[in-house]
mmCIF file of C-alpha atoms in Angstrom:
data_model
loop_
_atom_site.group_PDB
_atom_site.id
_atom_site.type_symbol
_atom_site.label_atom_id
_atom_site.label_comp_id
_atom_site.label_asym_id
_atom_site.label_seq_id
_atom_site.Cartn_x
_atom_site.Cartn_y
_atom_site.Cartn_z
ATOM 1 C CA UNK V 1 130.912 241.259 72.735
ATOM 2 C CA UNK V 2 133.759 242.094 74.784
ATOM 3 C CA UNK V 3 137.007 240.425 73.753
ATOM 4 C CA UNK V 4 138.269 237.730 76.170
ATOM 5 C CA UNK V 5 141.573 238.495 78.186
ATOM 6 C CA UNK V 6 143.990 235.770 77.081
ATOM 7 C CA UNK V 7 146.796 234.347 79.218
ATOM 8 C CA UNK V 8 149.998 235.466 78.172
ATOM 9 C CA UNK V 9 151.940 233.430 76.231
ATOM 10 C CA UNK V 10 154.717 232.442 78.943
ATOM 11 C CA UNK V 11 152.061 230.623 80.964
ATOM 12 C CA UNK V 12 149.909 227.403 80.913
ATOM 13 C CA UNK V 13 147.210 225.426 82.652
ATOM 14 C CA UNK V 14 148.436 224.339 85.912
ATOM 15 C CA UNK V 15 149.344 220.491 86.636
ATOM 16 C CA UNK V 16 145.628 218.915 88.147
ATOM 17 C CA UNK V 17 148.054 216.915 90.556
ATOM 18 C CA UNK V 18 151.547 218.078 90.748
ATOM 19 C CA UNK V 19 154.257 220.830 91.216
ATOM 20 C CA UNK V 20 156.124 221.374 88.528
ATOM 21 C CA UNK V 21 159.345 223.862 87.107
ATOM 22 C CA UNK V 22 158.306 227.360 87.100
ATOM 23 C CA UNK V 23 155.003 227.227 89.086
ATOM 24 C CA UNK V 24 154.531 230.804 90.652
ATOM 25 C CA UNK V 25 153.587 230.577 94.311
ATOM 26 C CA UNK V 26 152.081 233.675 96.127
ATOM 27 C CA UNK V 27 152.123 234.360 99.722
ATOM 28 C CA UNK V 28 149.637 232.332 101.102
ATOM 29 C CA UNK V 29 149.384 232.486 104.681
ATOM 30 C CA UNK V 30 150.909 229.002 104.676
ATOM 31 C CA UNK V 31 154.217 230.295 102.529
ATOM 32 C CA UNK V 32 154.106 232.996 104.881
ATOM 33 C CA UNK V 33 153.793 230.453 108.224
ATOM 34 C CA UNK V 34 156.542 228.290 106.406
ATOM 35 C CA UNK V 35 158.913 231.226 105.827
ATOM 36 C CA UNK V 36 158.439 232.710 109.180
ATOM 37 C CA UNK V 37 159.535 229.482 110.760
ATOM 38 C CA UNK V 38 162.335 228.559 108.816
ATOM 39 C CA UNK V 39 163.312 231.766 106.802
ATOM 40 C CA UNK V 40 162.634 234.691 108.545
ATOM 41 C CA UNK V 41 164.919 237.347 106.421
ATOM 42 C CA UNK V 42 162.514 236.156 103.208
ATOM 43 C CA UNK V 43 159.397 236.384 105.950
ATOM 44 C CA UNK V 44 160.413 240.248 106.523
ATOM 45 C CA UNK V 45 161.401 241.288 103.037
ATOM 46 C CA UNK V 46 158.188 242.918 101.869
ATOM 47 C CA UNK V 47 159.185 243.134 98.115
ATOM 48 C CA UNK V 48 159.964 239.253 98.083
ATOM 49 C CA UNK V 49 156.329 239.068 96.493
ATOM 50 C CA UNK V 50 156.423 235.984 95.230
ATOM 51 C CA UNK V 51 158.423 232.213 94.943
ATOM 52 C CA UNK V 52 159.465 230.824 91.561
ATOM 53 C CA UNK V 53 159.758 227.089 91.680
ATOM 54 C CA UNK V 54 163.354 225.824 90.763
ATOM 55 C CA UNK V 55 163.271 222.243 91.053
ATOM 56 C CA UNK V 56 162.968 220.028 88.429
ATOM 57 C CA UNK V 57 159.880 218.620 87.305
ATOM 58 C CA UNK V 58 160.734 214.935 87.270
ATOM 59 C CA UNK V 59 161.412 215.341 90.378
ATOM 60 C CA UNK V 60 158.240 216.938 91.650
ATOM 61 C CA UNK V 61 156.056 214.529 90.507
ATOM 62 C CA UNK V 62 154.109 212.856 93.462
ATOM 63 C CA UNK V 63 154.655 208.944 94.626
ATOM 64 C CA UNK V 64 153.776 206.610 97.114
ATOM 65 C CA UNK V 65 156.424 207.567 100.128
ATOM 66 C CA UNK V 66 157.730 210.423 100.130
ATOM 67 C CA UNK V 67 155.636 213.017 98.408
ATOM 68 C CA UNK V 68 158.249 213.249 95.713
ATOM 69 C CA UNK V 69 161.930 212.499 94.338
ATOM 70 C CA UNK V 70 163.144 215.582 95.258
ATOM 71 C CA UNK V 71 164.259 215.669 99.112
ATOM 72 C CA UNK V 72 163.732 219.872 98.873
ATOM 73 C CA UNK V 73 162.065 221.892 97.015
ATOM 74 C CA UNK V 74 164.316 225.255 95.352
ATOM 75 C CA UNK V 75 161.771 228.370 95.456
ATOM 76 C CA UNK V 76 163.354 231.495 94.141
ATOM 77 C CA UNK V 77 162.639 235.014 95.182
ATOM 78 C CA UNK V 78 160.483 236.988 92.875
ATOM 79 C CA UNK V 79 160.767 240.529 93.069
ATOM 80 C CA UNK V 80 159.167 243.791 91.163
ATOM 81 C CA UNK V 81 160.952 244.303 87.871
ATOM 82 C CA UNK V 82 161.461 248.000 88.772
ATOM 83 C CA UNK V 83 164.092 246.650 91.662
ATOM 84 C CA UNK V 84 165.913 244.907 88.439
ATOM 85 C CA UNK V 85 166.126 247.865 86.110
ATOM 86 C CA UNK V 86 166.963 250.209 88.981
ATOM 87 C CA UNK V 87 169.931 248.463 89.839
ATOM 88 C CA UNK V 88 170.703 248.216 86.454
ATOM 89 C CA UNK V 89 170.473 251.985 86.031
ATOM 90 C CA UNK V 90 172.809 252.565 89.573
ATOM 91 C CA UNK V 91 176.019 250.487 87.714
ATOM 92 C CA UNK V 92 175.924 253.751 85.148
ATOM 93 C CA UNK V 93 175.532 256.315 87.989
ATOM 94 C CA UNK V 94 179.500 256.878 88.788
ATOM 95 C CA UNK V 95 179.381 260.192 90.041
ATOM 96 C CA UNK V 96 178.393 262.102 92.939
ATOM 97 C CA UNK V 97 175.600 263.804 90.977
ATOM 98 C CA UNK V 98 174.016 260.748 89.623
ATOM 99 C CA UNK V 99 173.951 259.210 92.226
ATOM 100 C CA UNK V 100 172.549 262.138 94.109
ATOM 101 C CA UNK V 101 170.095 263.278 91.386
ATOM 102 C CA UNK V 102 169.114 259.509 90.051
ATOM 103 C CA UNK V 103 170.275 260.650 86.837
ATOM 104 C CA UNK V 104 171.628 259.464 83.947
ATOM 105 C CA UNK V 105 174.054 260.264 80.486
ATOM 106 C CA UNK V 106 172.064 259.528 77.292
ATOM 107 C CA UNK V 107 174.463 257.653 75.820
ATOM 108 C CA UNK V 108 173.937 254.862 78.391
ATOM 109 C CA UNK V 109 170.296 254.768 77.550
ATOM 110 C CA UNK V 110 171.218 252.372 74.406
ATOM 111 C CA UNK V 111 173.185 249.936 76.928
ATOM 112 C CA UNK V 112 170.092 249.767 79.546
ATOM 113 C CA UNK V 113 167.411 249.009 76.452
ATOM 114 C CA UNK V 114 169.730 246.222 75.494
ATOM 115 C CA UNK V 115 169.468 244.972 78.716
ATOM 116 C CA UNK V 116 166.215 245.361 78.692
ATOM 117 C CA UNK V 117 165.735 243.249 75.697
ATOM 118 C CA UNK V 118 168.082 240.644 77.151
ATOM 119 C CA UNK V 119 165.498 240.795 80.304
ATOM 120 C CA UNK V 120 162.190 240.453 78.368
ATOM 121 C CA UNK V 121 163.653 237.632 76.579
ATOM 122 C CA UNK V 122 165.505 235.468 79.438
ATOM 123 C CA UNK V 123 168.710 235.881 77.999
ATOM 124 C CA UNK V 124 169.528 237.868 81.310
ATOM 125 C CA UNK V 125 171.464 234.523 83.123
ATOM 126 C CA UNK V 126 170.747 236.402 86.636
ATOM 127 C CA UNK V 127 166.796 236.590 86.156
ATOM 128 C CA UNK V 128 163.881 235.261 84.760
ATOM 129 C CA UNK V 129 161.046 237.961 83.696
ATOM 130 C CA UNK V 130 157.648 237.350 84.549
ATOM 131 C CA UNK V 131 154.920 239.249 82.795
ATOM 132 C CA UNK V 132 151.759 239.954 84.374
ATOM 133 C CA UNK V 133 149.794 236.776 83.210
ATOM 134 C CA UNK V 134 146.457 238.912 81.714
ATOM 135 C CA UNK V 135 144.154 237.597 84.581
ATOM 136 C CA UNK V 136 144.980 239.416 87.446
ATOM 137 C CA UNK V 137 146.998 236.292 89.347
ATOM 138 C CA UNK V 138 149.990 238.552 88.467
ATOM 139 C CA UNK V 139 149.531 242.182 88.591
ATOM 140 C CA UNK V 140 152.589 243.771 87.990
ATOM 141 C CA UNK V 141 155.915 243.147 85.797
ATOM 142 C CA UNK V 142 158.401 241.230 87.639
ATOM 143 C CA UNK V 143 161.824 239.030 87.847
ATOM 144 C CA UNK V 144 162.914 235.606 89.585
ATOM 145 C CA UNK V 145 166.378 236.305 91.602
ATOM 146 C CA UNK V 146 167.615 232.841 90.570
ATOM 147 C CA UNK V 147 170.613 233.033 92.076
ATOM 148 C CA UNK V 148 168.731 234.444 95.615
ATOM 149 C CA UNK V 149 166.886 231.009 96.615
ATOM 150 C CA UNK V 150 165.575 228.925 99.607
ATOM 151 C CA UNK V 151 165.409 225.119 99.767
ATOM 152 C CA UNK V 152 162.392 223.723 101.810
ATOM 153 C CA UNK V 153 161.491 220.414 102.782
ATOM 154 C CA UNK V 154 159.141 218.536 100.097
ATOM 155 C CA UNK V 155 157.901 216.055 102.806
ATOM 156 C CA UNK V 156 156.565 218.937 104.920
ATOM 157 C CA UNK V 157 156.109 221.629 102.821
ATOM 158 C CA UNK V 158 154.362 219.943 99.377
ATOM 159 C CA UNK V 159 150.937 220.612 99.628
ATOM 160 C CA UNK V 160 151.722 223.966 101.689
ATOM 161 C CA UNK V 161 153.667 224.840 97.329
ATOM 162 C CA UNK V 162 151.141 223.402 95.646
ATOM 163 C CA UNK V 163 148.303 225.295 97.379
ATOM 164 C CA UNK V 164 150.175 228.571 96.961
ATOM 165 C CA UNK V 165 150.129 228.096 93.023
ATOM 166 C CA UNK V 166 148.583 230.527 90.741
ATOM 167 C CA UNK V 167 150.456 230.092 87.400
ATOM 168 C CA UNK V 168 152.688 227.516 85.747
ATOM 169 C CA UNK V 169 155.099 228.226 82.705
ATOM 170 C CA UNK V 170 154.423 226.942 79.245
ATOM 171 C CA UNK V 171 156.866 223.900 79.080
ATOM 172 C CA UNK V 172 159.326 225.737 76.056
ATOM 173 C CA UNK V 173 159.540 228.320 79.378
ATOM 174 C CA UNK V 174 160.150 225.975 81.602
ATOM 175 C CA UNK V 175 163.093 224.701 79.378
ATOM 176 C CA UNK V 176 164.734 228.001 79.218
ATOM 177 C CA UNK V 177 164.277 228.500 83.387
ATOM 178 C CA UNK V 178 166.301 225.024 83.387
ATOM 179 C CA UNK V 179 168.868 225.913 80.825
ATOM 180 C CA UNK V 180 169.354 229.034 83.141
ATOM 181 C CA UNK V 181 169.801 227.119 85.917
ATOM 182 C CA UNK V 182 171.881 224.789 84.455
ATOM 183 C CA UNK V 183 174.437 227.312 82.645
ATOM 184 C CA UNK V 184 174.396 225.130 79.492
ATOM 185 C CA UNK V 185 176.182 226.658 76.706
ATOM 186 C CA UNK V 186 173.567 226.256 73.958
ATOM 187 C CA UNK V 187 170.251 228.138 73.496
ATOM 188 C CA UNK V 188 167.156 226.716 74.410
ATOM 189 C CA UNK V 189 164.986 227.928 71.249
ATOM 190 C CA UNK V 190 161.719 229.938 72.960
ATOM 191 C CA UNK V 191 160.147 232.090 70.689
ATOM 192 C CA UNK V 192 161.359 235.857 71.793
ATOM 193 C CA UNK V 193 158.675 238.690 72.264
ATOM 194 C CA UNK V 194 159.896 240.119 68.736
ATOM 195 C CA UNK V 195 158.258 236.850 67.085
ATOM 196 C CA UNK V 196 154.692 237.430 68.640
ATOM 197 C CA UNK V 197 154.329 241.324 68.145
ATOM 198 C CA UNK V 198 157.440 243.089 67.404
ATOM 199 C CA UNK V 199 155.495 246.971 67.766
ATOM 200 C CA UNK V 200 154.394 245.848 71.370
ATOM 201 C CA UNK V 201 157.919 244.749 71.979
ATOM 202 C CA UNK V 202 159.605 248.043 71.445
ATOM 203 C CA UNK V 203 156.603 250.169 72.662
ATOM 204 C CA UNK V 204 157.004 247.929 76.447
ATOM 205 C CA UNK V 205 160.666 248.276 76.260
ATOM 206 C CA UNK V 206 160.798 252.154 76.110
ATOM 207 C CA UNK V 207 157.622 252.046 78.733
ATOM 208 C CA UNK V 208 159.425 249.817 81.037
ATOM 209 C CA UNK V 209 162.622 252.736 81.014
ATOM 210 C CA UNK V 210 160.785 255.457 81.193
ATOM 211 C CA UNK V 211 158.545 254.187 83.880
ATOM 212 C CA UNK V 212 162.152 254.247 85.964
ATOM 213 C CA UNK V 213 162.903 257.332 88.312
ATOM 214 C CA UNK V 214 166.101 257.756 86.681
ATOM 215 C CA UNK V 215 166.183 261.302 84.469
ATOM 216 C CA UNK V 216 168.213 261.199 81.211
ATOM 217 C CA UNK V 217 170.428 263.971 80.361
ATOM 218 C CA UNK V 218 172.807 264.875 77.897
ATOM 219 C CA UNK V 219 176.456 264.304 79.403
ATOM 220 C CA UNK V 220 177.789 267.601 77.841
ATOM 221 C CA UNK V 221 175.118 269.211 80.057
ATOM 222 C CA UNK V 222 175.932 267.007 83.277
ATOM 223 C CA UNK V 223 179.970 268.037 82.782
ATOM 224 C CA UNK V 224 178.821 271.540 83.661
ATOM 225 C CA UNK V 225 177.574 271.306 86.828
ATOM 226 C CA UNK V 226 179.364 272.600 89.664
ATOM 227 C CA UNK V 227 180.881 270.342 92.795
ATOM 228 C CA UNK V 228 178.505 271.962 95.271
ATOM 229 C CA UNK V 229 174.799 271.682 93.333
ATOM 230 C CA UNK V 230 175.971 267.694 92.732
ATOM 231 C CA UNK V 231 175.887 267.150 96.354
ATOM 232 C CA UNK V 232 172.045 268.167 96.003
ATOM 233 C CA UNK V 233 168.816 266.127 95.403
ATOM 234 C CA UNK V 234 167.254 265.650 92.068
ATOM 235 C CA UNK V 235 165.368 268.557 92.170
ATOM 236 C CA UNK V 236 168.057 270.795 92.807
ATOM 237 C CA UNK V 237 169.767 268.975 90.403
ATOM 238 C CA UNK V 238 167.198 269.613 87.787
ATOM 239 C CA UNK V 239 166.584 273.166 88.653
ATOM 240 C CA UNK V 240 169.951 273.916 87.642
ATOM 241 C CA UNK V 241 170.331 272.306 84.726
ATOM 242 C CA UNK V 242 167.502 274.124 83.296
ATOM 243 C CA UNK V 243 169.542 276.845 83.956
ATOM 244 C CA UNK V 244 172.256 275.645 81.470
ATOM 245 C CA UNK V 245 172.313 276.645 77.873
ATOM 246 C CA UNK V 246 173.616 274.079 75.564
ATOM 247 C CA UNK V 247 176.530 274.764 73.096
ATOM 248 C CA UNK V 248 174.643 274.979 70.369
ATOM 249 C CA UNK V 249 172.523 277.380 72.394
ATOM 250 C CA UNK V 250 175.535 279.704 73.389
ATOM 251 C CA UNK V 251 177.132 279.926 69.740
ATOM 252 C CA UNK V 252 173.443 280.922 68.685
ATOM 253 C CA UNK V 253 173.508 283.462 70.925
ATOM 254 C CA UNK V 254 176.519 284.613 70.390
ATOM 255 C CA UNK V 255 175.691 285.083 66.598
ATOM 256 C CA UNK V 256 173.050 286.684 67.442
ATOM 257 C CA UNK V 257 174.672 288.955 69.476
ATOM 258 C CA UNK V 258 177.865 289.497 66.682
ATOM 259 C CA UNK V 259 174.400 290.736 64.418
ATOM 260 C CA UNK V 260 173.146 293.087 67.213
ATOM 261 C CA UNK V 261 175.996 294.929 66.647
ATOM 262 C CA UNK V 262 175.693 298.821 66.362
ATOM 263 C CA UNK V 263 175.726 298.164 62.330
ATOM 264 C CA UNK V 264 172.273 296.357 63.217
ATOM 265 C CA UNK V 265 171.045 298.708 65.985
ATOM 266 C CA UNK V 266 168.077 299.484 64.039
ATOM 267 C CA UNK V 267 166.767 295.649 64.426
ATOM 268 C CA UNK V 268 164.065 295.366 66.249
ATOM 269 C CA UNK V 269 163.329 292.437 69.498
ATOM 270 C CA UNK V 270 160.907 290.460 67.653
ATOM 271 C CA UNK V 271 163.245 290.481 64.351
ATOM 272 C CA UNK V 272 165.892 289.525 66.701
ATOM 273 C CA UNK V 273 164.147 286.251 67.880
ATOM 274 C CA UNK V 274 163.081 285.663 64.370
ATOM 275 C CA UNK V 275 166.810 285.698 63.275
ATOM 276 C CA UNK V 276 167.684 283.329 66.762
ATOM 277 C CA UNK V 277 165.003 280.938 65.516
ATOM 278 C CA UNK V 278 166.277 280.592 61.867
ATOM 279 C CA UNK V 279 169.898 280.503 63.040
ATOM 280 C CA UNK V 280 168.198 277.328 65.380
ATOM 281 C CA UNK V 281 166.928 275.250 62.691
ATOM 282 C CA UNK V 282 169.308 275.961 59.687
ATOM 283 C CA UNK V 283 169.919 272.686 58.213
ATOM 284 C CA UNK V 284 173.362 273.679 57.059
ATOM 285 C CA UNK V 285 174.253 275.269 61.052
ATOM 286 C CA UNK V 286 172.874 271.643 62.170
ATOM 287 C CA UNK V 287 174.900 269.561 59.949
ATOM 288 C CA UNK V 288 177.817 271.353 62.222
ATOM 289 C CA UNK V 289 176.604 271.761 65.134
ATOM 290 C CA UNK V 290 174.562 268.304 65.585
ATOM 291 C CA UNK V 291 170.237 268.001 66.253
ATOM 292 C CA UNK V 292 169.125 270.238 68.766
ATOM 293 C CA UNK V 293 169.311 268.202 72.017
#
């Protein structure tokens, strides 16, 4: 028997009766009616997939006259989490060639996986991560803007929210959204990813960067190339710098070349390459020269 998809851990049962903190809305034709009436900028944007409720709960729940305590309703805009980590990756891009080739120094790989890791767990003040829920009501990884929000009428626009629905946060979740929102000082204590399956933590964290269209290179490497190639694409870009031999790769070759001398004349190619390759992997020539890169 085929094992049952379970709902990931974030989520919950919906509320039978009312709105609540942290319900996901998707763009029903009524959001979209609503929006295009009274919002149109959010009614255009085409990777606004999807609202985040922001209100409080207590103040969603439904009475008598009017629908609820809350006069509005706060929906934040949800957005695809490659957006997030893109923009993330632009703040390290300072130079003309980065920016032109969407590429990267290595060293600031360590500073993007922490924000990553910040991200996953909603320690990121300026988002709250959504993960695709396991049933298909949310397909693809993706972030709450909460500072990029729209207030709508709750006498108007109640049911139009509640109908749009398709996932609610566990309530430990729906604590940390409001201790976001709030900017309180102290920690709300949700369990992180780490405490549920620390392999599948990493293993998404290195997907979720490498899923990015931003190439990684060695900053040594992106020093050497010229003015005129960093006004270029990234192909260009990368064309070139496949061109470029590393340091290490240079003094190799130039001891190679010191050994090729007409004392060694007699040497023959493949010896030659032989030599090249044990000069490569010496452990004592790597101890000074650093792992091959």
């Amino acid at each position: 028997m085929a094992n049952k998809q379970k709902l990931h851990f974030t989520y919950k049962e919906p509320d039978a009766k009312n709105l609540q903190q942290g319900d996901l809305l998707t763009k029903t034709s009524g959001i979209m009616a609503l929006l295009n009436e009274i919002h149109p900028h959010y009614y255009k944007k085409s990777d606004y997939t999807h609202f985040l409720v922001l209100t409080q709960s207590c103040d969603l729940v439904r009475r008598e006259e009017p629908s609820c305590k809350a006069k509005y309703i706060s929906l934040a805009c949800v957005r695809p989490l490659e957006l997030v980590i893109s923009r993330e990756i632009q703040k390290k891009q300072t130079s003309e060639c980065k920016k032109n080739g969407n590429i990267c120094d290595n060293k600031d790989k360590e500073g993007i996986l922490s924000f990553i890791d910040r991200l996953l767990n909603n320690n990121e003040p300026e988002y709250f991560y959504l993960e695709p829920d396991g049933y298909g009501k949310l397909t693809k990884p993706s972030c709450a803007f909460l500072r990029l929000s729209i207030a709508i009428k709750s006498v108007e626009h109640y049911d139009t929210c509640f109908n749009s629905r398709i996932l609610s946060l566990d309530d430990t979740f729906q604590a940390k959204l409001g201790w976001l929102l709030g900017n309180i000082y102290s920690r709300v204590g949700t369990n992180d990813w780490n405490d549920f399956d620390k392999e599948k933590f990493k293993k998404r964290r290195i997907e979720i960067i490498k899923n990015s269209d931003c190439k990684w290179i060695d900053g040594k490497i992106l020093n050497k190339i010229p003015s005129d190639i960093a006004k270029e694409g990234q192909a260009s870009i990368l064309d070139y710098i496949k061109t470029i031999d590393s340091d290490r790769d240079i003094l190799l070759k130039r001891i190679v070349e010191l050994v090729n001398n007409r004392e060694y004349k007699n040497i023959a190619e493949v010896r030659r390459e032989k030599l090249f390759g044990q000069l490569r992997s010496d452990p004592q020539l790597s101890s000074l020269l650093g792992p091959i890169q």
